[in-house]
Amino acid sequence: MQGKIEKCDIICVNHDAVERVTKDMMDNEFLQKMAGIFKVLGDPTRVKIVHCLSKEELCVCDLAQVLEMSISAISHQLRVLRDRRLVRHRREGKIVYYSLDDHHIVNLLRECEDHVNHD
Amino acid sequence: MQGKIEKCDIICVNHDAVERVTKDMMDNEFLQKMAGIFKVLGDPTRVKIVHCLSKEELCVCDLAQVLEMSISAISHQLRVLRDRRLVRHRREGKIVYYSLDDHHIVNLLRECEDHVNHD
DNA sequence: AGAACATTTGAACAAATATTCAAATGACAA
DNA sequence: TTGTCATTTGAATATTTGTTCAAATGTTCT
């Protein structure tokens, strides 16, 4: 897996730095979760959905209309968001209303927003 | 593109809500940028790299050693991070040192960290 | 010049993913 | 029940993406 690392050992690698950073490394499971959260938001459609739902509760049709996309596409993405517990759903007759389950996520959006603005 | 939306118009769609949310919608370019940032961080390898570099400057070999991955794989990911301006590089002889270009990103990491912890 | 080494790059491949289409639920009304 | 509508789901497809391998840079030393 690590092809030419042996030749690197003596000259190039800063062992102290490697040891320091390795010691402070978060464990793999934690990092996987972090990357997971970023990945969910790493799609324009899903960011839009989350942004919309941060304003108010909406049904699938509403979202499809706002995003100008097919209902099926929206529903698929809502399922992803639901699996990750970002979004909650509530049935009222035939209509299913979606809202943010995890309002903490909005902070991430805002932070990212600031970042883009500060560019 | 929007298959069954016509039938939805009268009964299911809440026109007021749609109009409100549509009005408050960020423009597409902005959302694309936001999703772009999240996408870059939506990979375990890259989160690890950014996390390492938030501690101290490191060369490619160091990173490969810390992450236990091939130098080529690391280099490819560093290029992605470089293209997105998250990371800066500095050459010293044969060795190329990488460091965070955009320290603002660390806030995003921290916010995400909090989120995972608060689970 | 040549050798040795750190890094980059491009092609290739496998795995993940977003959207579309068609069919299946689930709810309500006639 | 039958029909209609909102939503979900599964299969299929096209695209994106992470890693590997081999070859190419760029640097230093002799």
mmCIF file of C-alpha atoms (C1' of nucleotides) in Angstrom:
data_model
loop_
_atom_site.group_PDB
_atom_site.id
_atom_site.type_symbol
_atom_site.label_atom_id
_atom_site.label_comp_id
_atom_site.label_asym_id
_atom_site.label_seq_id
_atom_site.Cartn_x
_atom_site.Cartn_y
_atom_site.Cartn_z
ATOM 1 C CA MET A 1 0.000 0.000 0.000
ATOM 2 C CA GLN A 2 2.721 2.519 0.885
ATOM 3 C CA GLY A 3 4.980 2.230 -2.150
ATOM 4 C CA LYS A 4 8.064 4.378 -1.699
ATOM 5 C CA ILE A 5 7.841 5.293 1.929
ATOM 6 C CA GLU A 6 10.877 3.269 2.956
ATOM 7 C CA LYS A 7 13.223 5.485 0.989
ATOM 8 C CA CYS A 8 11.606 8.500 2.597
ATOM 9 C CA ASP A 9 12.153 7.402 6.149
ATOM 10 C CA ILE A 10 15.541 8.869 6.866
ATOM 11 C CA ILE A 11 15.843 12.015 4.831
ATOM 12 C CA CYS A 12 12.449 13.508 4.210
ATOM 13 C CA VAL A 13 10.156 12.490 7.026
ATOM 14 C CA ASN A 14 10.141 14.696 10.072
ATOM 15 C CA HIS A 15 9.650 12.033 12.694
ATOM 16 C CA ASP A 16 8.876 14.436 15.502
ATOM 17 C CA ALA A 17 6.162 16.177 13.531
ATOM 18 C CA VAL A 18 4.711 12.872 12.387
ATOM 19 C CA GLU A 19 4.611 11.615 15.938
ATOM 20 C CA ARG A 20 3.040 14.802 17.280
ATOM 21 C CA VAL A 21 0.343 14.897 14.635
ATOM 22 C CA THR A 22 -0.329 11.179 14.809
ATOM 23 C CA LYS A 23 -0.821 11.461 18.547
ATOM 24 C CA ASP A 24 -3.356 14.274 18.152
ATOM 25 C CA MET A 25 -5.208 12.464 15.372
ATOM 26 C CA MET A 26 -8.918 11.932 15.981
ATOM 27 C CA ASP A 27 -9.935 8.317 15.818
ATOM 28 C CA ASN A 28 -11.100 6.940 12.532
ATOM 29 C CA GLU A 29 -14.737 6.467 13.419
ATOM 30 C CA PHE A 30 -15.057 10.088 14.470
ATOM 31 C CA LEU A 31 -13.437 11.370 11.283
ATOM 32 C CA GLN A 32 -15.681 9.136 9.236
ATOM 33 C CA LYS A 33 -18.708 10.723 10.866
ATOM 34 C CA MET A 34 -17.408 14.212 10.204
ATOM 35 C CA ALA A 35 -16.740 13.450 6.552
ATOM 36 C CA GLY A 36 -20.198 11.880 6.411
ATOM 37 C CA ILE A 37 -21.881 15.066 7.533
ATOM 38 C CA PHE A 38 -19.925 17.163 5.073
ATOM 39 C CA LYS A 39 -20.697 14.722 2.292
ATOM 40 C CA VAL A 40 -24.451 15.003 2.875
ATOM 41 C CA LEU A 41 -24.204 18.752 2.492
ATOM 42 C CA GLY A 42 -21.791 18.427 -0.425
ATOM 43 C CA ASP A 43 -24.560 18.369 -2.984
ATOM 44 C CA PRO A 44 -26.351 21.477 -4.292
ATOM 45 C CA THR A 45 -29.785 19.892 -4.228
ATOM 46 C CA ARG A 46 -29.452 18.852 -0.609
ATOM 47 C CA VAL A 47 -28.059 22.202 0.519
ATOM 48 C CA LYS A 48 -31.021 23.846 -1.151
ATOM 49 C CA ILE A 49 -33.456 21.523 0.566
ATOM 50 C CA VAL A 50 -31.903 22.093 3.980
ATOM 51 C CA HIS A 51 -31.849 25.828 3.361
ATOM 52 C CA CYS A 52 -35.528 25.818 2.393
ATOM 53 C CA LEU A 53 -36.546 23.752 5.397
ATOM 54 C CA SER A 54 -34.644 26.084 7.689
ATOM 55 C CA LYS A 55 -37.233 28.695 6.706
ATOM 56 C CA GLU A 56 -40.362 26.618 7.124
ATOM 57 C CA GLU A 57 -41.965 23.213 6.884
ATOM 58 C CA LEU A 58 -42.673 22.108 3.304
ATOM 59 C CA CYS A 59 -44.171 19.167 1.455
ATOM 60 C CA VAL A 60 -42.448 17.244 -1.318
ATOM 61 C CA CYS A 61 -44.417 19.037 -4.019
ATOM 62 C CA ASP A 62 -43.500 22.422 -2.618
ATOM 63 C CA LEU A 63 -39.822 21.552 -2.632
ATOM 64 C CA ALA A 64 -40.026 20.200 -6.170
ATOM 65 C CA GLN A 65 -41.599 23.446 -7.263
ATOM 66 C CA VAL A 66 -39.083 25.666 -5.492
ATOM 67 C CA LEU A 67 -36.072 23.708 -6.780
ATOM 68 C CA GLU A 68 -37.618 23.156 -10.200
ATOM 69 C CA MET A 69 -36.864 19.461 -10.088
ATOM 70 C CA SER A 70 -38.833 16.228 -10.428
ATOM 71 C CA ILE A 71 -40.707 14.982 -7.405
ATOM 72 C CA SER A 72 -38.894 11.687 -7.580
ATOM 73 C CA ALA A 73 -35.471 13.308 -7.461
ATOM 74 C CA ILE A 74 -36.485 15.367 -4.443
ATOM 75 C CA SER A 75 -37.925 12.334 -2.708
ATOM 76 C CA HIS A 76 -34.697 10.376 -3.213
ATOM 77 C CA GLN A 77 -32.657 13.168 -1.692
ATOM 78 C CA LEU A 78 -35.099 13.576 1.169
ATOM 79 C CA ARG A 79 -34.558 9.926 1.935
ATOM 80 C CA VAL A 80 -30.815 10.507 2.174
ATOM 81 C CA LEU A 81 -31.407 13.427 4.519
ATOM 82 C CA ARG A 82 -33.860 11.344 6.523
ATOM 83 C CA ASP A 83 -31.421 8.450 6.873
ATOM 84 C CA ARG A 84 -28.855 10.878 8.233
ATOM 85 C CA ARG A 85 -31.396 12.284 10.701
ATOM 86 C CA LEU A 86 -31.183 15.794 9.285
ATOM 87 C CA VAL A 87 -34.834 15.870 8.386
ATOM 88 C CA ARG A 88 -38.094 14.777 9.943
ATOM 89 C CA HIS A 89 -41.378 13.933 8.222
ATOM 90 C CA ARG A 90 -44.964 14.204 9.279
ATOM 91 C CA ARG A 91 -47.943 12.849 7.395
ATOM 92 C CA GLU A 92 -51.168 14.813 7.004
ATOM 93 C CA GLY A 93 -53.558 12.912 4.789
ATOM 94 C CA LYS A 94 -51.910 12.332 1.443
ATOM 95 C CA ILE A 95 -49.364 15.025 2.012
ATOM 96 C CA VAL A 96 -46.028 14.478 3.742
ATOM 97 C CA TYR A 97 -44.471 17.512 5.363
ATOM 98 C CA TYR A 98 -40.752 17.752 5.899
ATOM 99 C CA SER A 99 -38.890 19.889 8.407
ATOM 100 C CA LEU A 100 -35.410 20.101 9.884
ATOM 101 C CA ASP A 101 -34.854 17.482 12.540
ATOM 102 C CA ASP A 102 -31.421 18.705 13.434
ATOM 103 C CA HIS A 103 -31.375 22.450 13.810
ATOM 104 C CA HIS A 104 -27.743 22.290 14.777
ATOM 105 C CA ILE A 105 -26.935 21.798 11.106
ATOM 106 C CA VAL A 106 -28.045 25.357 10.386
ATOM 107 C CA ASN A 107 -24.947 26.576 12.218
ATOM 108 C CA LEU A 108 -22.803 24.653 9.757
ATOM 109 C CA LEU A 109 -24.663 26.220 6.848
ATOM 110 C CA ARG A 110 -24.233 29.687 8.310
ATOM 111 C CA GLU A 111 -20.532 29.118 8.924
ATOM 112 C CA CYS A 112 -20.111 27.970 5.342
ATOM 113 C CA GLU A 113 -22.110 30.945 4.135
ATOM 114 C CA ASP A 114 -19.748 33.263 5.990
ATOM 115 C CA HIS A 115 -16.843 31.484 4.425
ATOM 116 C CA VAL A 116 -18.107 31.971 0.892
ATOM 117 C CA ASN A 117 -18.864 35.623 1.602
ATOM 118 C CA HIS A 118 -15.477 36.210 3.121
ATOM 119 C CA ASP A 119 -13.839 35.005 -0.099
ATOM 120 C CA MET B 1 -38.059 17.692 -16.263
ATOM 121 C CA GLN B 2 -40.910 18.163 -13.746
ATOM 122 C CA GLY B 3 -43.126 15.162 -14.490
ATOM 123 C CA LYS B 4 -46.266 15.339 -12.396
ATOM 124 C CA ILE B 5 -46.116 18.852 -11.054
ATOM 125 C CA GLU B 6 -49.122 20.088 -13.019
ATOM 126 C CA LYS B 7 -51.497 17.848 -11.131
ATOM 127 C CA CYS B 8 -50.031 19.030 -7.889
ATOM 128 C CA ASP B 9 -50.649 22.683 -8.528
ATOM 129 C CA ILE B 10 -54.077 23.133 -7.115
ATOM 130 C CA ILE B 11 -54.419 20.734 -4.260
ATOM 131 C CA CYS B 12 -51.065 19.991 -2.744
ATOM 132 C CA VAL B 13 -48.787 22.932 -3.356
ATOM 133 C CA ASN B 14 -48.859 25.693 -0.805
ATOM 134 C CA HIS B 15 -48.335 28.626 -3.113
ATOM 135 C CA ASP B 16 -47.674 31.125 -0.364
ATOM 136 C CA ALA B 17 -44.953 28.994 1.194
ATOM 137 C CA VAL B 18 -43.404 28.283 -2.196
ATOM 138 C CA GLU B 19 -43.328 31.967 -2.988
ATOM 139 C CA ARG B 20 -41.840 32.913 0.369
ATOM 140 C CA VAL B 21 -39.121 30.309 0.211
ATOM 141 C CA THR B 22 -38.360 30.956 -3.445
ATOM 142 C CA LYS B 23 -37.942 34.626 -2.675
ATOM 143 C CA ASP B 24 -35.486 33.933 0.114
ATOM 144 C CA MET B 25 -33.552 31.391 -1.958
ATOM 145 C CA MET B 26 -29.868 32.141 -2.325
ATOM 146 C CA ASP B 27 -28.788 32.414 -5.931
ATOM 147 C CA ASN B 28 -27.517 29.337 -7.659
ATOM 148 C CA GLU B 29 -23.888 30.330 -7.923
ATOM 149 C CA PHE B 30 -23.677 30.941 -4.208
ATOM 150 C CA LEU B 31 -25.267 27.620 -3.350
ATOM 151 C CA GLN B 32 -22.945 25.882 -5.748
ATOM 152 C CA LYS B 33 -19.979 27.347 -3.908
ATOM 153 C CA MET B 34 -21.347 26.261 -0.553
ATOM 154 C CA ALA B 35 -21.933 22.722 -1.759
ATOM 155 C CA GLY B 36 -18.454 22.814 -3.255
ATOM 156 C CA ILE B 37 -16.845 23.569 0.097
ATOM 157 C CA PHE B 38 -18.825 20.858 1.830
ATOM 158 C CA LYS B 39 -17.937 18.417 -0.906
ATOM 159 C CA VAL B 40 -14.208 19.022 -0.490
ATOM 160 C CA LEU B 41 -14.513 18.186 3.184
ATOM 161 C CA GLY B 42 -16.829 15.281 2.471
ATOM 162 C CA ASP B 43 -13.993 12.803 2.175
ATOM 163 C CA PRO B 44 -12.216 11.189 5.152
ATOM 164 C CA THR B 45 -8.774 11.510 3.621
ATOM 165 C CA ARG B 46 -9.167 15.211 3.026
ATOM 166 C CA VAL B 47 -10.635 15.911 6.452
ATOM 167 C CA LYS B 48 -7.649 14.127 7.941
ATOM 168 C CA ILE B 49 -5.235 16.168 5.871
ATOM 169 C CA VAL B 50 -6.859 19.445 6.823
ATOM 170 C CA HIS B 51 -6.949 18.401 10.454
ATOM 171 C CA CYS B 52 -3.248 17.508 10.384
ATOM 172 C CA LEU B 53 -2.293 20.763 8.705
ATOM 173 C CA SER B 54 -4.286 22.716 11.257
ATOM 174 C CA LYS B 55 -1.708 21.485 13.772
ATOM 175 C CA GLU B 56 1.442 22.242 11.812
ATOM 176 C CA GLU B 57 3.083 22.444 8.427
ATOM 177 C CA LEU B 58 3.893 19.038 6.909
ATOM 178 C CA CYS B 59 5.475 17.608 3.765
ATOM 179 C CA VAL B 60 3.839 15.042 1.510
ATOM 180 C CA CYS B 61 5.862 12.204 2.990
ATOM 181 C CA ASP B 62 4.863 13.162 6.511
ATOM 182 C CA LEU B 63 1.200 13.151 5.583
ATOM 183 C CA ALA B 64 1.533 9.799 3.826
ATOM 184 C CA GLN B 65 3.117 8.384 6.952
ATOM 185 C CA VAL B 66 0.504 9.813 9.310
ATOM 186 C CA LEU B 67 -2.428 8.689 7.189
ATOM 187 C CA GLU B 68 -0.771 5.390 6.243
ATOM 188 C CA MET B 69 -1.508 5.935 2.576
ATOM 189 C CA SER B 70 0.490 6.023 -0.652
ATOM 190 C CA ILE B 71 2.297 9.218 -1.500
ATOM 191 C CA SER B 72 0.495 9.393 -4.823
ATOM 192 C CA ALA B 73 -2.924 9.225 -3.237
ATOM 193 C CA ILE B 74 -2.000 12.005 -0.821
ATOM 194 C CA SER B 75 -0.598 14.134 -3.596
ATOM 195 C CA HIS B 76 -3.769 13.797 -5.636
ATOM 196 C CA GLN B 77 -5.876 14.902 -2.692
ATOM 197 C CA LEU B 78 -3.523 17.766 -1.923
ATOM 198 C CA ARG B 79 -4.061 18.939 -5.456
ATOM 199 C CA VAL B 80 -7.804 19.023 -4.908
ATOM 200 C CA LEU B 81 -7.293 21.015 -1.729
ATOM 201 C CA ARG B 82 -4.870 23.305 -3.522
ATOM 202 C CA ASP B 83 -7.289 23.952 -6.376
ATOM 203 C CA ARG B 84 -9.910 24.942 -3.833
ATOM 204 C CA ARG B 85 -7.441 27.258 -2.129
ATOM 205 C CA LEU B 86 -7.680 25.436 1.185
ATOM 206 C CA VAL B 87 -4.016 24.632 1.205
ATOM 207 C CA ARG B 88 -0.759 26.403 0.365
ATOM 208 C CA HIS B 89 2.561 24.855 -0.630
ATOM 209 C CA ARG B 90 6.118 25.982 -0.172
ATOM 210 C CA ARG B 91 9.155 24.335 -1.704
ATOM 211 C CA GLU B 92 12.370 23.812 0.245
ATOM 212 C CA GLY B 93 14.811 21.873 -1.885
ATOM 213 C CA LYS B 94 13.251 18.612 -2.912
ATOM 214 C CA ILE B 95 10.685 18.774 -0.189
ATOM 215 C CA VAL B 96 7.319 20.488 -0.560
ATOM 216 C CA TYR B 97 5.686 21.690 2.619
ATOM 217 C CA TYR B 98 1.955 22.101 2.877
ATOM 218 C CA SER B 99 0.005 24.280 5.262
ATOM 219 C CA LEU B 100 -3.506 25.642 5.590
ATOM 220 C CA ASP B 101 -4.106 28.565 3.298
ATOM 221 C CA ASP B 102 -7.548 29.231 4.570
ATOM 222 C CA HIS B 103 -7.663 29.146 8.336
ATOM 223 C CA HIS B 104 -11.313 30.035 8.226
ATOM 224 C CA ILE B 105 -12.010 26.429 7.299
ATOM 225 C CA VAL B 106 -10.936 25.308 10.757
ATOM 226 C CA ASN B 107 -14.094 26.919 12.129
ATOM 227 C CA LEU B 108 -16.134 24.682 9.882
ATOM 228 C CA LEU B 109 -14.248 21.629 11.124
ATOM 229 C CA ARG B 110 -14.778 22.663 14.708
ATOM 230 C CA GLU B 111 -18.478 23.269 14.160
ATOM 231 C CA CYS B 112 -18.794 19.832 12.570
ATOM 232 C CA GLU B 113 -16.832 18.320 15.429
ATOM 233 C CA ASP B 114 -19.263 19.845 17.894
ATOM 234 C CA HIS B 115 -22.117 18.457 15.910
ATOM 235 C CA VAL B 116 -20.765 14.895 15.990
ATOM 236 C CA ASN B 117 -20.091 15.177 19.709
ATOM 237 C CA HIS B 118 -23.540 16.553 20.423
ATOM 238 C CA ASP B 119 -25.094 13.493 18.838
ATOM 239 C "C1'" DA C 1 26.697 14.981 -17.118
ATOM 240 C "C1'" DG C 2 24.481 11.310 -14.185
ATOM 241 C "C1'" DA C 3 22.253 9.199 -10.053
ATOM 242 C "C1'" DA C 4 19.054 9.530 -6.236
ATOM 243 C "C1'" DC C 5 15.006 11.164 -4.292
ATOM 244 C "C1'" DA C 6 10.457 13.951 -3.328
ATOM 245 C "C1'" DT C 7 6.675 15.027 -5.661
ATOM 246 C "C1'" DT C 8 3.453 15.434 -9.496
ATOM 247 C "C1'" DT C 9 0.759 13.804 -13.195
ATOM 248 C "C1'" DG C 10 -2.137 10.974 -16.454
ATOM 249 C "C1'" DA C 11 -4.446 6.868 -17.609
ATOM 250 C "C1'" DA C 12 -7.154 3.175 -15.934
ATOM 251 C "C1'" DC C 13 -10.277 0.958 -12.896
ATOM 252 C "C1'" DA C 14 -13.603 0.236 -9.343
ATOM 253 C "C1'" DA C 15 -16.908 2.164 -6.318
ATOM 254 C "C1'" DA C 16 -20.237 5.715 -5.190
ATOM 255 C "C1'" DT C 17 -23.820 8.820 -6.629
ATOM 256 C "C1'" DA C 18 -27.716 11.855 -8.802
ATOM 257 C "C1'" DT C 19 -31.301 11.663 -11.814
ATOM 258 C "C1'" DT C 20 -34.889 9.500 -14.695
ATOM 259 C "C1'" DC C 21 -38.484 6.334 -15.662
ATOM 260 C "C1'" DA C 22 -41.873 3.107 -14.467
ATOM 261 C "C1'" DA C 23 -44.179 0.709 -11.091
ATOM 262 C "C1'" DA C 24 -45.718 0.301 -6.219
ATOM 263 C "C1'" DT C 25 -47.644 2.274 -1.802
ATOM 264 C "C1'" DG C 26 -50.752 4.709 1.042
ATOM 265 C "C1'" DA C 27 -54.609 7.926 1.748
ATOM 266 C "C1'" DC C 28 -58.887 9.773 0.675
ATOM 267 C "C1'" DA C 29 -63.348 10.389 -1.848
ATOM 268 C "C1'" DA C 30 -67.068 8.911 -4.828
ATOM 269 C "C1'" DT D 1 -64.652 -1.114 -4.836
ATOM 270 C "C1'" DT D 2 -62.621 1.995 -8.079
ATOM 271 C "C1'" DG D 3 -60.244 6.112 -9.102
ATOM 272 C "C1'" DT D 4 -57.266 9.856 -8.104
ATOM 273 C "C1'" DC D 5 -53.486 11.928 -6.146
ATOM 274 C "C1'" DA D 6 -48.963 12.477 -3.197
ATOM 275 C "C1'" DT D 7 -45.191 10.071 -2.281
ATOM 276 C "C1'" DT D 8 -41.935 6.270 -2.268
ATOM 277 C "C1'" DT D 9 -39.160 2.819 -4.250
ATOM 278 C "C1'" DG D 10 -36.210 -0.046 -7.461
ATOM 279 C "C1'" DA D 11 -33.785 -0.615 -11.589
ATOM 280 C "C1'" DA D 12 -31.079 1.554 -15.052
ATOM 281 C "C1'" DT D 13 -27.938 4.975 -16.704
ATOM 282 C "C1'" DA D 14 -24.545 8.491 -16.864
ATOM 283 C "C1'" DT D 15 -21.311 10.984 -14.209
ATOM 284 C "C1'" DT D 16 -18.203 11.720 -10.598
ATOM 285 C "C1'" DT D 17 -14.628 10.345 -7.686
ATOM 286 C "C1'" DG D 18 -10.665 7.924 -4.912
ATOM 287 C "C1'" DT D 19 -6.916 5.021 -5.464
ATOM 288 C "C1'" DT D 20 -3.231 2.556 -7.926
ATOM 289 C "C1'" DC D 21 0.350 2.068 -11.186
ATOM 290 C "C1'" DA D 22 3.783 3.760 -14.189
ATOM 291 C "C1'" DA D 23 6.003 7.475 -16.088
ATOM 292 C "C1'" DA D 24 7.418 12.360 -15.857
ATOM 293 C "C1'" DT D 25 9.182 16.657 -13.231
ATOM 294 C "C1'" DG D 26 12.172 19.161 -10.555
ATOM 295 C "C1'" DT D 27 15.842 19.369 -7.146
ATOM 296 C "C1'" DT D 28 20.288 18.286 -5.035
ATOM 297 C "C1'" DC D 29 24.603 15.963 -4.835
ATOM 298 C "C1'" DT D 30 28.659 13.861 -6.918
#
